[in-house]
């Protein structure tokens, strides 16, 4: 079975999901939706994707000399599943459209858990999403946390996790957000929402999070502290994380997120994306019985392989999460 996938919203996440889906052997892109004829819409067309638009936007697209295949409804008629990559809050408004069309839908972390009723991370709860009509892929930060908490909990037991998230202020192409010259506690009221979001995937984890926004666009940085139920060494933790296919150790003189992204460029990654958690293995420390380490999260791309796995799960073309992760990784080059 080749799954027919539509993408609603061809921006930072949508265009990356489209490219990731297009290299999978068991799925294909049947169309992407845009609301305006910007450079991304023209690039989608140049890449060979059929472009669709809301009914009331088609004339504007055609006036800009962008060929449109049809409306959103026309795109949904061709699709088995739609990946909604619209801005947070917009996806909720699209749910009735998907329900009417009878297509399965996958949303992003900007939407609330209740919208889909299932929040997804491939290595944590793949089986929970099997055959479901609606799934939400959790945010970049939650994805990164689940990827390390789940194996550590399975191996040693996590009694409590405390995480400080140093968040980038905006994506590189975002000219509307800040700060430019400030550190912003965000949110002021603690703990932050990131811990509860982790619990939508791993409900038994005791986790508290705080967050600040920094004047950078490259990556998020997490400072992770965990109380584990079983005694272990830093070497044992490092060995466990080394086995995780979506965790990459960074060393060899890399001391900043800027150098991590430079490494991604040198690896010839598409858009210099870093799909894996970037853990500084030198930072892995057991101090007074507690675990500490740093990890970097590329906010534009770490959720992309998760979306591919979510497609397989809802369509049940692969019921084994481990096998789906392996397929996605191989096709994407992870």
mmCIF file of C-alpha atoms in Angstrom:
data_model
loop_
_atom_site.group_PDB
_atom_site.id
_atom_site.type_symbol
_atom_site.label_atom_id
_atom_site.label_comp_id
_atom_site.label_asym_id
_atom_site.label_seq_id
_atom_site.Cartn_x
_atom_site.Cartn_y
_atom_site.Cartn_z
ATOM 1 C CA UNK A 1 0.000 0.000 0.000
ATOM 2 C CA UNK A 2 1.239 3.459 -0.923
ATOM 3 C CA UNK A 3 -0.269 6.032 1.435
ATOM 4 C CA UNK A 4 -1.505 9.194 -0.259
ATOM 5 C CA UNK A 5 -0.459 12.136 1.916
ATOM 6 C CA UNK A 6 -1.640 15.744 1.724
ATOM 7 C CA UNK A 7 0.094 18.621 3.518
ATOM 8 C CA UNK A 8 -1.969 21.579 4.709
ATOM 9 C CA UNK A 9 0.445 24.432 5.340
ATOM 10 C CA UNK A 10 3.727 24.499 3.452
ATOM 11 C CA UNK A 11 5.903 26.542 5.794
ATOM 12 C CA UNK A 12 8.738 25.652 8.159
ATOM 13 C CA UNK A 13 7.321 22.247 9.118
ATOM 14 C CA UNK A 14 5.104 21.497 6.139
ATOM 15 C CA UNK A 15 7.789 21.751 3.483
ATOM 16 C CA UNK A 16 10.086 19.527 5.509
ATOM 17 C CA UNK A 17 7.384 16.915 6.065
ATOM 18 C CA UNK A 18 6.623 16.949 2.341
ATOM 19 C CA UNK A 19 10.259 16.285 1.452
ATOM 20 C CA UNK A 20 10.569 13.555 4.093
ATOM 21 C CA UNK A 21 7.410 11.808 2.901
ATOM 22 C CA UNK A 22 8.528 11.998 -0.719
ATOM 23 C CA UNK A 23 11.593 9.807 -0.052
ATOM 24 C CA UNK A 24 9.633 7.052 1.715
ATOM 25 C CA UNK A 25 8.896 3.894 -0.258
ATOM 26 C CA UNK A 26 5.402 3.415 1.183
ATOM 27 C CA UNK A 27 3.921 6.904 0.813
ATOM 28 C CA UNK A 28 3.611 9.767 -1.656
ATOM 29 C CA UNK A 29 2.670 13.441 -1.620
ATOM 30 C CA UNK A 30 -0.537 14.108 -3.557
ATOM 31 C CA UNK A 31 -0.611 17.813 -2.834
ATOM 32 C CA UNK A 32 0.309 20.709 -0.579
ATOM 33 C CA UNK A 33 -1.870 23.641 0.411
ATOM 34 C CA UNK A 34 -0.882 27.293 0.606
ATOM 35 C CA UNK A 35 -2.917 30.411 1.340
ATOM 36 C CA UNK A 36 -0.743 32.899 -0.527
ATOM 37 C CA UNK A 37 1.603 32.884 -3.531
ATOM 38 C CA UNK A 38 4.892 33.410 -1.708
ATOM 39 C CA UNK A 39 8.272 31.948 -2.637
ATOM 40 C CA UNK A 40 7.510 28.722 -0.764
ATOM 41 C CA UNK A 41 4.450 28.118 -2.950
ATOM 42 C CA UNK A 42 6.485 28.633 -6.101
ATOM 43 C CA UNK A 43 9.235 26.364 -4.765
ATOM 44 C CA UNK A 44 6.664 23.656 -4.042
ATOM 45 C CA UNK A 45 5.538 23.839 -7.646
ATOM 46 C CA UNK A 46 9.118 23.764 -8.862
ATOM 47 C CA UNK A 47 9.722 20.599 -6.828
ATOM 48 C CA UNK A 48 6.810 18.943 -8.567
ATOM 49 C CA UNK A 49 4.225 19.124 -5.804
ATOM 50 C CA UNK A 50 0.650 19.885 -6.797
ATOM 51 C CA UNK A 51 -0.395 23.108 -5.050
ATOM 52 C CA UNK A 52 -3.913 23.634 -3.692
ATOM 53 C CA UNK A 53 -5.495 26.621 -1.964
ATOM 54 C CA UNK A 54 -8.656 27.616 -0.097
ATOM 55 C CA UNK A 55 -11.470 28.367 -2.551
ATOM 56 C CA UNK A 56 -11.369 32.093 -1.842
ATOM 57 C CA UNK A 57 -7.599 32.278 -2.444
ATOM 58 C CA UNK A 58 -7.364 30.505 -5.803
ATOM 59 C CA UNK A 59 -7.906 33.609 -7.945
ATOM 60 C CA UNK A 60 -5.184 35.457 -6.061
ATOM 61 C CA UNK A 61 -2.796 32.579 -6.627
ATOM 62 C CA UNK A 62 -3.567 32.421 -10.332
ATOM 63 C CA UNK A 63 -3.251 36.199 -10.641
ATOM 64 C CA UNK A 64 0.321 35.786 -9.346
ATOM 65 C CA UNK A 65 0.905 33.215 -12.128
ATOM 66 C CA UNK A 66 0.926 30.263 -9.738
ATOM 67 C CA UNK A 67 -0.889 27.277 -11.181
ATOM 68 C CA UNK A 68 -3.308 25.804 -8.626
ATOM 69 C CA UNK A 69 -4.692 22.286 -8.923
ATOM 70 C CA UNK A 70 -7.837 23.027 -6.995
ATOM 71 C CA UNK A 71 -9.325 23.730 -3.583
ATOM 72 C CA UNK A 72 -8.568 22.173 -0.209
ATOM 73 C CA UNK A 73 -11.638 19.982 -0.666
ATOM 74 C CA UNK A 74 -10.257 18.793 -4.006
ATOM 75 C CA UNK A 75 -6.965 17.886 -2.307
ATOM 76 C CA UNK A 76 -8.723 15.980 0.451
ATOM 77 C CA UNK A 77 -10.568 13.865 -2.137
ATOM 78 C CA UNK A 78 -7.192 12.501 -3.253
ATOM 79 C CA UNK A 79 -5.743 11.888 0.226
ATOM 80 C CA UNK A 80 -5.724 9.029 2.712
ATOM 81 C CA UNK A 81 -4.274 11.248 5.446
ATOM 82 C CA UNK A 82 -3.560 14.935 5.844
ATOM 83 C CA UNK A 83 -0.697 16.381 7.857
ATOM 84 C CA UNK A 84 -1.819 19.757 9.188
ATOM 85 C CA UNK A 85 1.172 22.076 9.483
ATOM 86 C CA UNK A 86 -0.779 25.295 9.775
ATOM 87 C CA UNK A 87 0.072 27.797 12.551
ATOM 88 C CA UNK A 88 -1.003 26.879 16.076
ATOM 89 C CA UNK A 89 -4.718 27.381 16.615
ATOM 90 C CA UNK A 90 -5.591 27.193 12.915
ATOM 91 C CA UNK A 91 -5.467 23.406 12.849
ATOM 92 C CA UNK A 92 -8.346 23.183 15.310
ATOM 93 C CA UNK A 93 -10.562 25.090 12.885
ATOM 94 C CA UNK A 94 -9.686 22.624 10.134
ATOM 95 C CA UNK A 95 -10.861 19.536 12.006
ATOM 96 C CA UNK A 96 -14.497 19.704 10.818
ATOM 97 C CA UNK A 97 -13.249 19.890 7.225
ATOM 98 C CA UNK A 98 -11.224 16.714 7.657
ATOM 99 C CA UNK A 99 -14.069 14.950 9.419
ATOM 100 C CA UNK A 100 -16.453 15.826 6.602
ATOM 101 C CA UNK A 101 -13.976 14.541 4.014
ATOM 102 C CA UNK A 102 -13.445 11.319 5.958
ATOM 103 C CA UNK A 103 -9.639 11.555 5.988
ATOM 104 C CA UNK A 104 -7.295 10.868 8.868
ATOM 105 C CA UNK A 105 -5.436 13.888 10.227
ATOM 106 C CA UNK A 106 -2.147 14.560 11.985
ATOM 107 C CA UNK A 107 -1.593 17.870 13.774
ATOM 108 C CA UNK A 108 1.497 19.524 15.231
ATOM 109 C CA UNK A 109 2.419 20.471 18.795
ATOM 110 C CA UNK A 110 0.953 23.966 18.513
ATOM 111 C CA UNK A 111 -2.490 22.408 18.934
ATOM 112 C CA UNK A 112 -3.878 21.129 22.231
ATOM 113 C CA UNK A 113 -3.757 17.447 23.112
ATOM 114 C CA UNK A 114 -7.546 17.341 23.373
ATOM 115 C CA UNK A 115 -7.952 18.127 19.663
ATOM 116 C CA UNK A 116 -6.713 14.679 18.640
ATOM 117 C CA UNK A 117 -6.883 12.781 21.934
ATOM 118 C CA UNK A 118 -3.562 11.126 21.152
ATOM 119 C CA UNK A 119 -0.184 12.854 21.419
ATOM 120 C CA UNK A 120 2.575 11.015 19.594
ATOM 121 C CA UNK A 121 6.267 10.251 19.845
ATOM 122 C CA UNK A 122 7.426 7.318 17.738
ATOM 123 C CA UNK A 123 9.817 5.789 20.269
ATOM 124 C CA UNK A 124 7.479 6.309 23.210
ATOM 125 C CA UNK A 125 3.908 5.394 22.247
ATOM 126 C CA UNK A 126 3.745 4.337 18.596
ATOM 127 C CA UNK A 127 1.225 1.574 19.282
ATOM 128 C CA UNK A 128 -1.225 4.018 20.875
ATOM 129 C CA UNK A 129 -1.642 5.761 17.500
ATOM 130 C CA UNK A 130 -2.304 2.624 15.444
ATOM 131 C CA UNK A 131 -5.420 3.038 13.324
ATOM 132 C CA UNK A 132 -6.538 6.269 14.971
ATOM 133 C CA UNK A 133 -8.316 8.914 12.908
ATOM 134 C CA UNK A 134 -6.589 11.819 14.648
ATOM 135 C CA UNK A 135 -3.099 12.175 16.126
ATOM 136 C CA UNK A 136 -1.025 15.105 17.352
ATOM 137 C CA UNK A 137 2.751 15.028 16.956
ATOM 138 C CA UNK A 138 4.119 16.805 20.016
ATOM 139 C CA UNK A 139 6.289 19.922 19.813
ATOM 140 C CA UNK A 140 10.007 20.038 19.090
ATOM 141 C CA UNK A 141 10.868 20.399 22.785
ATOM 142 C CA UNK A 142 8.502 17.657 23.921
ATOM 143 C CA UNK A 143 9.785 15.367 21.166
ATOM 144 C CA UNK A 144 13.349 15.935 22.325
ATOM 145 C CA UNK A 145 12.487 15.251 25.951
ATOM 146 C CA UNK A 146 10.515 12.081 25.207
ATOM 147 C CA UNK A 147 13.387 10.677 23.154
ATOM 148 C CA UNK A 148 15.707 10.644 26.158
ATOM 149 C CA UNK A 149 13.272 10.192 29.044
ATOM 150 C CA UNK A 150 11.632 7.059 27.636
ATOM 151 C CA UNK A 151 14.787 4.901 27.316
ATOM 152 C CA UNK A 152 16.143 6.152 30.640
ATOM 153 C CA UNK A 153 12.858 5.313 32.329
ATOM 154 C CA UNK A 154 12.776 1.863 30.722
ATOM 155 C CA UNK A 155 16.347 1.092 31.801
ATOM 156 C CA UNK A 156 16.768 2.804 35.163
ATOM 157 C CA UNK A 157 13.381 4.238 36.118
ATOM 158 C CA UNK A 158 12.860 8.007 36.284
ATOM 159 C CA UNK A 159 11.724 9.113 39.728
ATOM 160 C CA UNK A 160 11.645 12.810 38.798
ATOM 161 C CA UNK A 161 12.835 14.963 35.907
ATOM 162 C CA UNK A 162 13.622 18.674 36.087
ATOM 163 C CA UNK A 163 14.372 20.526 32.878
ATOM 164 C CA UNK A 164 15.297 24.102 32.038
ATOM 165 C CA UNK A 165 14.562 24.956 28.419
ATOM 166 C CA UNK A 166 16.560 27.771 26.850
ATOM 167 C CA UNK A 167 14.422 28.456 23.814
ATOM 168 C CA UNK A 168 15.352 30.211 20.624
ATOM 169 C CA UNK A 169 13.355 33.417 20.193
ATOM 170 C CA UNK A 170 12.311 32.768 16.579
ATOM 171 C CA UNK A 171 13.105 30.629 13.566
ATOM 172 C CA UNK A 172 15.816 31.999 11.241
ATOM 173 C CA UNK A 173 13.333 33.247 8.632
ATOM 174 C CA UNK A 174 10.941 34.791 11.171
ATOM 175 C CA UNK A 175 11.312 38.578 11.117
ATOM 176 C CA UNK A 176 8.311 39.332 13.337
ATOM 177 C CA UNK A 177 9.376 37.912 16.698
ATOM 178 C CA UNK A 178 11.991 38.574 19.357
ATOM 179 C CA UNK A 179 13.604 39.373 21.675
ATOM 180 C CA UNK A 180 16.627 40.862 19.940
ATOM 181 C CA UNK A 181 18.528 42.002 23.028
ATOM 182 C CA UNK A 182 16.966 40.442 26.114
ATOM 183 C CA UNK A 183 16.487 37.213 28.056
ATOM 184 C CA UNK A 184 12.791 36.660 28.671
ATOM 185 C CA UNK A 185 11.456 34.321 31.379
ATOM 186 C CA UNK A 186 8.658 32.637 29.444
ATOM 187 C CA UNK A 187 6.359 31.774 31.040
ATOM 188 C CA UNK A 188 6.755 33.822 34.195
ATOM 189 C CA UNK A 189 4.349 31.545 36.057
ATOM 190 C CA UNK A 190 6.060 28.232 36.770
ATOM 191 C CA UNK A 191 6.301 25.432 35.936
ATOM 192 C CA UNK A 192 6.087 25.812 32.160
ATOM 193 C CA UNK A 193 3.697 23.880 29.921
ATOM 194 C CA UNK A 194 6.422 21.591 28.598
ATOM 195 C CA UNK A 195 6.230 19.152 31.509
ATOM 196 C CA UNK A 196 2.479 18.580 31.180
ATOM 197 C CA UNK A 197 2.982 18.150 27.445
ATOM 198 C CA UNK A 198 5.512 15.361 28.064
ATOM 199 C CA UNK A 199 2.907 13.694 30.264
ATOM 200 C CA UNK A 200 0.465 13.515 27.325
ATOM 201 C CA UNK A 201 2.905 10.952 25.896
ATOM 202 C CA UNK A 202 4.482 9.565 29.076
ATOM 203 C CA UNK A 203 1.760 10.019 31.713
ATOM 204 C CA UNK A 204 3.648 8.305 34.543
ATOM 205 C CA UNK A 205 6.683 10.609 34.418
ATOM 206 C CA UNK A 206 7.060 13.146 37.239
ATOM 207 C CA UNK A 207 8.488 16.170 35.443
ATOM 208 C CA UNK A 208 8.768 19.903 36.118
ATOM 209 C CA UNK A 209 10.013 22.399 33.539
ATOM 210 C CA UNK A 210 11.014 26.049 33.341
ATOM 211 C CA UNK A 211 11.760 28.036 30.207
ATOM 212 C CA UNK A 212 13.376 31.246 28.978
ATOM 213 C CA UNK A 213 13.566 32.832 25.523
ATOM 214 C CA UNK A 214 16.990 33.864 24.268
ATOM 215 C CA UNK A 215 17.999 36.165 21.382
ATOM 216 C CA UNK A 216 19.048 33.332 19.041
ATOM 217 C CA UNK A 217 17.402 31.560 16.115
ATOM 218 C CA UNK A 218 19.455 28.388 15.781
ATOM 219 C CA UNK A 219 18.350 25.813 18.358
ATOM 220 C CA UNK A 220 16.844 25.225 21.769
ATOM 221 C CA UNK A 221 19.110 24.056 24.581
ATOM 222 C CA UNK A 222 17.929 21.844 27.454
ATOM 223 C CA UNK A 223 19.570 21.423 30.836
ATOM 224 C CA UNK A 224 18.287 18.079 32.076
ATOM 225 C CA UNK A 225 18.379 16.777 35.651
ATOM 226 C CA UNK A 226 16.860 13.441 36.664
ATOM 227 C CA UNK A 227 16.526 11.387 39.792
ATOM 228 C CA UNK A 228 16.739 7.758 38.697
ATOM 229 C CA UNK A 229 15.351 4.810 40.619
ATOM 230 C CA UNK A 230 18.358 2.569 39.994
ATOM 231 C CA UNK A 231 21.963 3.454 40.644
ATOM 232 C CA UNK A 232 23.999 3.847 37.482
ATOM 233 C CA UNK A 233 27.153 5.455 36.174
ATOM 234 C CA UNK A 234 27.550 8.225 33.635
ATOM 235 C CA UNK A 235 29.145 5.653 31.353
ATOM 236 C CA UNK A 236 26.058 3.448 31.531
ATOM 237 C CA UNK A 237 23.801 6.391 30.664
ATOM 238 C CA UNK A 238 26.064 7.330 27.767
ATOM 239 C CA UNK A 239 26.016 3.743 26.477
ATOM 240 C CA UNK A 240 22.214 3.697 26.625
ATOM 241 C CA UNK A 241 21.777 7.013 24.806
ATOM 242 C CA UNK A 242 24.330 5.919 22.199
ATOM 243 C CA UNK A 243 21.892 3.172 21.181
ATOM 244 C CA UNK A 244 19.076 5.638 20.436
ATOM 245 C CA UNK A 245 18.870 6.223 16.692
ATOM 246 C CA UNK A 246 17.558 9.757 17.044
ATOM 247 C CA UNK A 247 20.146 10.884 19.548
ATOM 248 C CA UNK A 248 23.461 12.195 18.215
ATOM 249 C CA UNK A 249 26.457 12.839 20.440
ATOM 250 C CA UNK A 250 28.268 16.107 19.767
ATOM 251 C CA UNK A 251 31.873 16.519 20.820
ATOM 252 C CA UNK A 252 35.074 16.957 18.870
ATOM 253 C CA UNK A 253 35.380 20.562 19.988
ATOM 254 C CA UNK A 254 31.714 21.471 19.477
ATOM 255 C CA UNK A 255 30.824 23.805 22.338
ATOM 256 C CA UNK A 256 27.818 25.730 20.984
ATOM 257 C CA UNK A 257 24.610 25.428 19.012
ATOM 258 C CA UNK A 258 26.239 27.478 16.244
ATOM 259 C CA UNK A 259 28.842 24.759 15.757
ATOM 260 C CA UNK A 260 26.162 22.056 15.803
ATOM 261 C CA UNK A 261 24.393 23.779 12.919
ATOM 262 C CA UNK A 262 27.682 24.250 11.083
ATOM 263 C CA UNK A 263 28.230 20.501 11.402
ATOM 264 C CA UNK A 264 24.794 19.920 9.858
ATOM 265 C CA UNK A 265 25.851 22.080 6.911
ATOM 266 C CA UNK A 266 29.084 20.133 6.544
ATOM 267 C CA UNK A 267 27.043 16.911 6.567
ATOM 268 C CA UNK A 268 25.112 18.290 3.569
ATOM 269 C CA UNK A 269 21.851 17.901 5.451
ATOM 270 C CA UNK A 270 18.801 19.317 3.613
ATOM 271 C CA UNK A 271 18.313 22.895 4.842
ATOM 272 C CA UNK A 272 21.137 22.059 7.324
ATOM 273 C CA UNK A 273 18.544 20.198 9.408
ATOM 274 C CA UNK A 274 19.482 18.263 12.525
ATOM 275 C CA UNK A 275 16.701 15.711 13.037
ATOM 276 C CA UNK A 276 18.328 14.110 16.084
ATOM 277 C CA UNK A 277 18.681 15.306 19.680
ATOM 278 C CA UNK A 278 22.219 16.639 19.991
ATOM 279 C CA UNK A 279 23.556 15.488 23.361
ATOM 280 C CA UNK A 280 26.899 16.713 24.639
ATOM 281 C CA UNK A 281 28.097 13.336 25.897
ATOM 282 C CA UNK A 282 30.876 15.035 27.875
ATOM 283 C CA UNK A 283 28.146 16.718 29.922
ATOM 284 C CA UNK A 284 26.588 13.426 31.066
ATOM 285 C CA UNK A 285 27.269 13.412 34.794
ATOM 286 C CA UNK A 286 26.058 11.615 37.898
ATOM 287 C CA UNK A 287 26.375 14.114 40.765
ATOM 288 C CA UNK A 288 25.203 13.209 44.265
ATOM 289 C CA UNK A 289 23.146 10.394 42.791
ATOM 290 C CA UNK A 290 21.382 12.495 40.144
ATOM 291 C CA UNK A 291 21.830 12.620 36.363
ATOM 292 C CA UNK A 292 22.677 15.818 34.488
ATOM 293 C CA UNK A 293 23.324 16.567 30.814
ATOM 294 C CA UNK A 294 22.858 19.136 28.029
ATOM 295 C CA UNK A 295 21.051 18.580 24.739
ATOM 296 C CA UNK A 296 20.383 20.791 21.736
ATOM 297 C CA UNK A 297 17.106 20.614 19.799
ATOM 298 C CA UNK A 298 16.761 21.891 16.238
ATOM 299 C CA UNK A 299 13.276 23.326 16.423
ATOM 300 C CA UNK A 300 12.697 23.355 12.672
ATOM 301 C CA UNK A 301 13.325 19.680 12.052
ATOM 302 C CA UNK A 302 13.332 17.229 14.964
ATOM 303 C CA UNK A 303 9.589 16.538 14.609
ATOM 304 C CA UNK A 304 9.855 15.695 10.906
ATOM 305 C CA UNK A 305 10.662 11.976 11.213
ATOM 306 C CA UNK A 306 7.980 11.718 13.897
ATOM 307 C CA UNK A 307 5.368 12.919 11.399
ATOM 308 C CA UNK A 308 6.430 10.222 8.950
ATOM 309 C CA UNK A 309 6.082 7.548 11.638
ATOM 310 C CA UNK A 310 2.707 8.961 12.665
ATOM 311 C CA UNK A 311 1.478 8.498 9.087
ATOM 312 C CA UNK A 312 2.451 4.814 9.175
ATOM 313 C CA UNK A 313 0.801 4.367 12.554
ATOM 314 C CA UNK A 314 -2.583 5.872 11.702
ATOM 315 C CA UNK A 315 -2.666 4.061 8.353
ATOM 316 C CA UNK A 316 -1.417 0.817 9.975
ATOM 317 C CA UNK A 317 0.965 0.113 7.120
ATOM 318 C CA UNK A 318 3.549 -0.755 9.796
ATOM 319 C CA UNK A 319 2.373 -1.916 13.201
ATOM 320 C CA UNK A 320 5.846 -2.208 14.728
ATOM 321 C CA UNK A 321 7.135 1.176 15.873
ATOM 322 C CA UNK A 322 10.751 0.066 15.846
ATOM 323 C CA UNK A 323 10.465 -1.008 12.222
ATOM 324 C CA UNK A 324 8.784 2.249 11.232
ATOM 325 C CA UNK A 325 11.534 4.298 12.869
ATOM 326 C CA UNK A 326 14.138 2.226 11.020
ATOM 327 C CA UNK A 327 12.362 2.748 7.676
ATOM 328 C CA UNK A 328 12.055 6.496 8.222
ATOM 329 C CA UNK A 329 15.647 6.844 9.360
ATOM 330 C CA UNK A 330 17.009 4.901 6.390
ATOM 331 C CA UNK A 331 15.023 6.891 3.843
ATOM 332 C CA UNK A 332 15.928 10.260 5.396
ATOM 333 C CA UNK A 333 19.550 9.417 6.120
ATOM 334 C CA UNK A 334 19.359 9.597 9.906
#
